[in-house]
Every structure is written in structure tokens, then in C-alpha cells.
C-alpha positions as a Markdown table, in Angstrom:
| # | Residue | x | y | z |
|---|---|---|---|---|
| 1 | Unk | 0.5 | 12.3 | -109.5 |
| 2 | Unk | -2.2 | 10.6 | -107.5 |
| 3 | Unk | -3.3 | 11.9 | -104.1 |
| 4 | Unk | -1.9 | 8.8 | -102.4 |
| 5 | Unk | 1.5 | 9.3 | -104.1 |
| 6 | Unk | 1.6 | 13.0 | -102.9 |
| 7 | Unk | 0.6 | 12.0 | -99.4 |
| 8 | Unk | 3.3 | 9.3 | -99.4 |
| 9 | Unk | 5.9 | 11.9 | -100.4 |
| 10 | Unk | 4.7 | 14.3 | -97.7 |
| 11 | Unk | 4.9 | 11.6 | -95.0 |
| 12 | Unk | 8.3 | 10.5 | -96.1 |
| 13 | Unk | 9.5 | 14.1 | -95.9 |
| 14 | Unk | 7.9 | 14.5 | -92.5 |
| 15 | Unk | 9.6 | 11.4 | -91.2 |
| 16 | Unk | 13.0 | 12.9 | -92.1 |
| 17 | Unk | 12.4 | 16.3 | -90.3 |
| 18 | Unk | 14.9 | 15.3 | -87.6 |
| 19 | Unk | 15.9 | 11.7 | -88.1 |
| 20 | Unk | 14.9 | 8.8 | -90.2 |
| 21 | Unk | 14.3 | 6.2 | -87.4 |
| 22 | Unk | 11.6 | 5.3 | -84.9 |
| 23 | Unk | 11.8 | 8.6 | -83.1 |
| 24 | Unk | 11.6 | 10.5 | -86.4 |
| 25 | Unk | 8.6 | 8.4 | -87.4 |
| 26 | Unk | 6.9 | 9.1 | -84.1 |
| 27 | Unk | 7.5 | 12.9 | -84.6 |
| 28 | Unk | 6.0 | 12.6 | -88.1 |
| 29 | Unk | 3.0 | 10.8 | -86.7 |
| 30 | Unk | 2.4 | 13.4 | -84.0 |
| 31 | Unk | 2.8 | 16.2 | -86.5 |
| 32 | Unk | 0.4 | 14.5 | -88.9 |
| 33 | Unk | -2.1 | 14.0 | -86.1 |
| 34 | Unk | -1.9 | 17.7 | -85.2 |
| 35 | Unk | -2.5 | 18.7 | -88.8 |
| 36 | Unk | -5.4 | 16.3 | -89.2 |
| 37 | Unk | -7.1 | 17.5 | -85.9 |
| 38 | Unk | -6.4 | 21.1 | -86.8 |
| 39 | Unk | -8.2 | 20.7 | -90.1 |
| 40 | Unk | -11.1 | 19.0 | -88.3 |
| 41 | Unk | -11.3 | 21.8 | -85.7 |
| 42 | Unk | -11.1 | 24.4 | -88.5 |
| 43 | Unk | -13.8 | 22.8 | -90.6 |
| 44 | Unk | -16.2 | 22.4 | -87.6 |
| 45 | Unk | -15.6 | 26.0 | -86.5 |
| 46 | Unk | -16.1 | 27.4 | -90.0 |
| 47 | Unk | -19.5 | 25.7 | -90.1 |
| 48 | Unk | -20.7 | 26.8 | -86.6 |
| 49 | Unk | -18.8 | 29.9 | -85.5 |
| 50 | Unk | -20.2 | 33.3 | -86.4 |
| 51 | Unk | -16.8 | 35.1 | -86.7 |
| 52 | Unk | -15.1 | 32.7 | -89.1 |
| 53 | Unk | -12.1 | 34.8 | -90.0 |
| 54 | Unk | -10.9 | 35.4 | -86.5 |
| 55 | Unk | -11.6 | 31.8 | -85.6 |
| 56 | Unk | -9.6 | 30.5 | -88.6 |
| 57 | Unk | -6.7 | 32.9 | -87.7 |
| 58 | Unk | -6.7 | 31.5 | -84.2 |
| 59 | Unk | -6.7 | 27.9 | -85.3 |
| 60 | Unk | -3.8 | 28.7 | -87.7 |
| 61 | Unk | -1.9 | 30.5 | -84.9 |
| 62 | Unk | -2.5 | 27.6 | -82.5 |
| 63 | Unk | -1.5 | 25.0 | -85.0 |
| 64 | Unk | 1.8 | 26.8 | -85.7 |
| 65 | Unk | 2.4 | 27.0 | -81.9 |
| 66 | Unk | 1.5 | 23.3 | -81.5 |
| 67 | Unk | 3.8 | 22.2 | -84.4 |
| 68 | Unk | 6.7 | 24.3 | -83.2 |
| 69 | Unk | 6.2 | 23.0 | -79.6 |
| 70 | Unk | 6.3 | 19.4 | -80.8 |
| 71 | Unk | 9.5 | 19.9 | -82.7 |
| 72 | Unk | 11.0 | 21.8 | -79.7 |
| 73 | Unk | 10.0 | 18.9 | -77.4 |
| 74 | Unk | 11.6 | 16.4 | -79.7 |
| 75 | Unk | 14.9 | 18.5 | -79.9 |
| 76 | Unk | 15.0 | 19.2 | -76.2 |
| 77 | Unk | 14.4 | 15.5 | -75.3 |
| 78 | Unk | 17.2 | 14.4 | -77.7 |
| 79 | Unk | 19.6 | 17.0 | -76.3 |
| 80 | Unk | 18.8 | 16.1 | -72.7 |
| 81 | Unk | 19.7 | 12.5 | -73.3 |
| 82 | Unk | 23.3 | 13.6 | -73.9 |
| 83 | Unk | 23.5 | 15.5 | -70.5 |
| 84 | Unk | 24.0 | 14.3 | -67.0 |
| 85 | Unk | 20.9 | 14.0 | -64.9 |
| 86 | Unk | 21.1 | 17.3 | -63.0 |
| 87 | Unk | 21.8 | 19.4 | -66.1 |
| 88 | Unk | 19.1 | 17.5 | -68.1 |
| 89 | Unk | 16.4 | 18.2 | -65.5 |
| 90 | Unk | 17.2 | 22.0 | -65.5 |
| 91 | Unk | 17.5 | 22.1 | -69.3 |
| 92 | Unk | 14.2 | 20.3 | -69.8 |
| 93 | Unk | 12.5 | 22.5 | -67.2 |
| 94 | Unk | 13.7 | 25.7 | -68.9 |
| 95 | Unk | 12.5 | 24.4 | -72.4 |
| 96 | Unk | 9.1 | 23.4 | -71.0 |
| 97 | Unk | 8.7 | 26.7 | -69.3 |
| 98 | Unk | 9.5 | 28.7 | -72.4 |
| 99 | Unk | 7.0 | 26.6 | -74.4 |
| 100 | Unk | 4.3 | 27.3 | -71.8 |
| 101 | Unk | 5.0 | 31.0 | -71.7 |
| 102 | Unk | 4.8 | 31.3 | -75.5 |
| 103 | Unk | 1.4 | 29.5 | -75.5 |
| 104 | Unk | 0.1 | 31.7 | -72.7 |
| 105 | Unk | 1.3 | 34.8 | -74.5 |
| 106 | Unk | -0.5 | 33.6 | -77.7 |
| 107 | Unk | -3.7 | 32.9 | -75.7 |
| 108 | Unk | -3.6 | 36.2 | -73.9 |
| 109 | Unk | -3.1 | 38.1 | -77.2 |
| 110 | Unk | -5.9 | 36.2 | -78.9 |
| 111 | Unk | -8.4 | 36.8 | -76.1 |
| 112 | Unk | -7.6 | 40.5 | -76.3 |
| 113 | Unk | -8.2 | 40.5 | -80.0 |
| 114 | Unk | -11.4 | 38.4 | -80.3 |
| 115 | Unk | -13.0 | 35.7 | -78.3 |
| 116 | Unk | -13.4 | 33.4 | -81.3 |
| 117 | Unk | -9.8 | 33.8 | -82.1 |
| 118 | Unk | -9.0 | 32.7 | -78.6 |
| 119 | Unk | -11.3 | 29.6 | -78.9 |
| 120 | Unk | -9.7 | 28.6 | -82.2 |
| 121 | Unk | -6.1 | 29.0 | -80.8 |
| 122 | Unk | -6.9 | 27.2 | -77.6 |
| 123 | Unk | -8.5 | 24.2 | -79.4 |
| 124 | Unk | -5.6 | 24.1 | -81.9 |
| 125 | Unk | -2.9 | 24.1 | -79.1 |
| 126 | Unk | -4.6 | 21.0 | -77.6 |
| 127 | Unk | -4.3 | 19.1 | -80.8 |
| 128 | Unk | -0.9 | 17.9 | -79.4 |
| 129 | Unk | -2.8 | 16.0 | -76.7 |
| 130 | Unk | -5.3 | 14.5 | -79.2 |
| 131 | Unk | -2.4 | 13.5 | -81.5 |
| 132 | Unk | -0.5 | 11.8 | -78.7 |
| 133 | Unk | -3.6 | 9.9 | -77.5 |
| 134 | Unk | -4.4 | 8.6 | -81.0 |
| 135 | Unk | -0.8 | 8.0 | -82.1 |
| 136 | Unk | -1.3 | 4.2 | -82.5 |
| 137 | Unk | -4.1 | 4.9 | -85.0 |
| 138 | Unk | -2.1 | 7.4 | -86.8 |
| 139 | Unk | 0.8 | 5.0 | -87.0 |
| 140 | Unk | -1.5 | 2.4 | -88.7 |
| 141 | Unk | -2.6 | 5.1 | -91.1 |
| 142 | Unk | 1.0 | 5.9 | -92.0 |
| 143 | Unk | 1.8 | 2.2 | -92.5 |
| 144 | Unk | -1.2 | 1.9 | -94.8 |
| 145 | Unk | -0.2 | 4.9 | -96.9 |
| 146 | Unk | 3.5 | 4.2 | -97.1 |
| 147 | Unk | 3.3 | 0.5 | -97.9 |
């Protein structure tokens, strides 16, 4: 199996995580972007950071939090579309608050353990933002790989 075939199968699976439509494709693109940027952050850190093990653990922990946050955002947005406006606002607020609290707990724990673990986790959590900003480029990459 060639690397392109394996990547094609992975992307097809990622697009079916929740639904096989435009929203599912967007989620897959965001997840792929998080993974790509997480690997870039990990590679740069392993080269330049003195405490590589803690940094790598922080990046992995931050990437897990970012990935689960993205899936939770997708699910809570989809669920809120089925609610009336008042209930949807409170539901979305609660889900958003829980996500932020979990990220804050992760960052507090990592800063208590090791500063480089905190740096890795903090950078990895922000891969969501990078992925969202570069989503059009990632969509083009997905189109090129799948077709």
C-alpha cells in the first residue's frame, strides 16, 4: 500500500467520524490541520527544547485536548441547532465553559509539573486556531489527496 493510498483511507475515515457531508468534511479538515500543526510543533520543540520528554508529553496532551474539543464543538453545535434559541444559548454556553475549564485544568497541571510541558500543551491547544485559519488550504490538500 502506497503512502498516498493510506492517507486517502485515513482521510475518508476522518470524514465519516460524525457525518459524511460538508460538515463532516469540515470537521475532518480541522482535525487534519490540528494533527499537522501538532506534528510541526512537536518537531520544532524536539530540536530546540532542552527537556524533550516533558515537552513531547505536553504536546500530546494538548493535541488530545484540542481534538476532543473540536469534536465536542461539532457535537454541541449540531445539538443546539435542534433546540429553541433560549435553550441553545444556555446549552452552548455550558459546553463552551466545560471545554475552557478542562483546558485550564490541563494547563495548570502541566505548569506545576514542568514549564516545558506547559509550553508544549499551550502551543498544542492553539492548533485549533491555526487549523481554522488555514482550513481553505487544508481543504485543497484533502481534495488533491482524495481525487
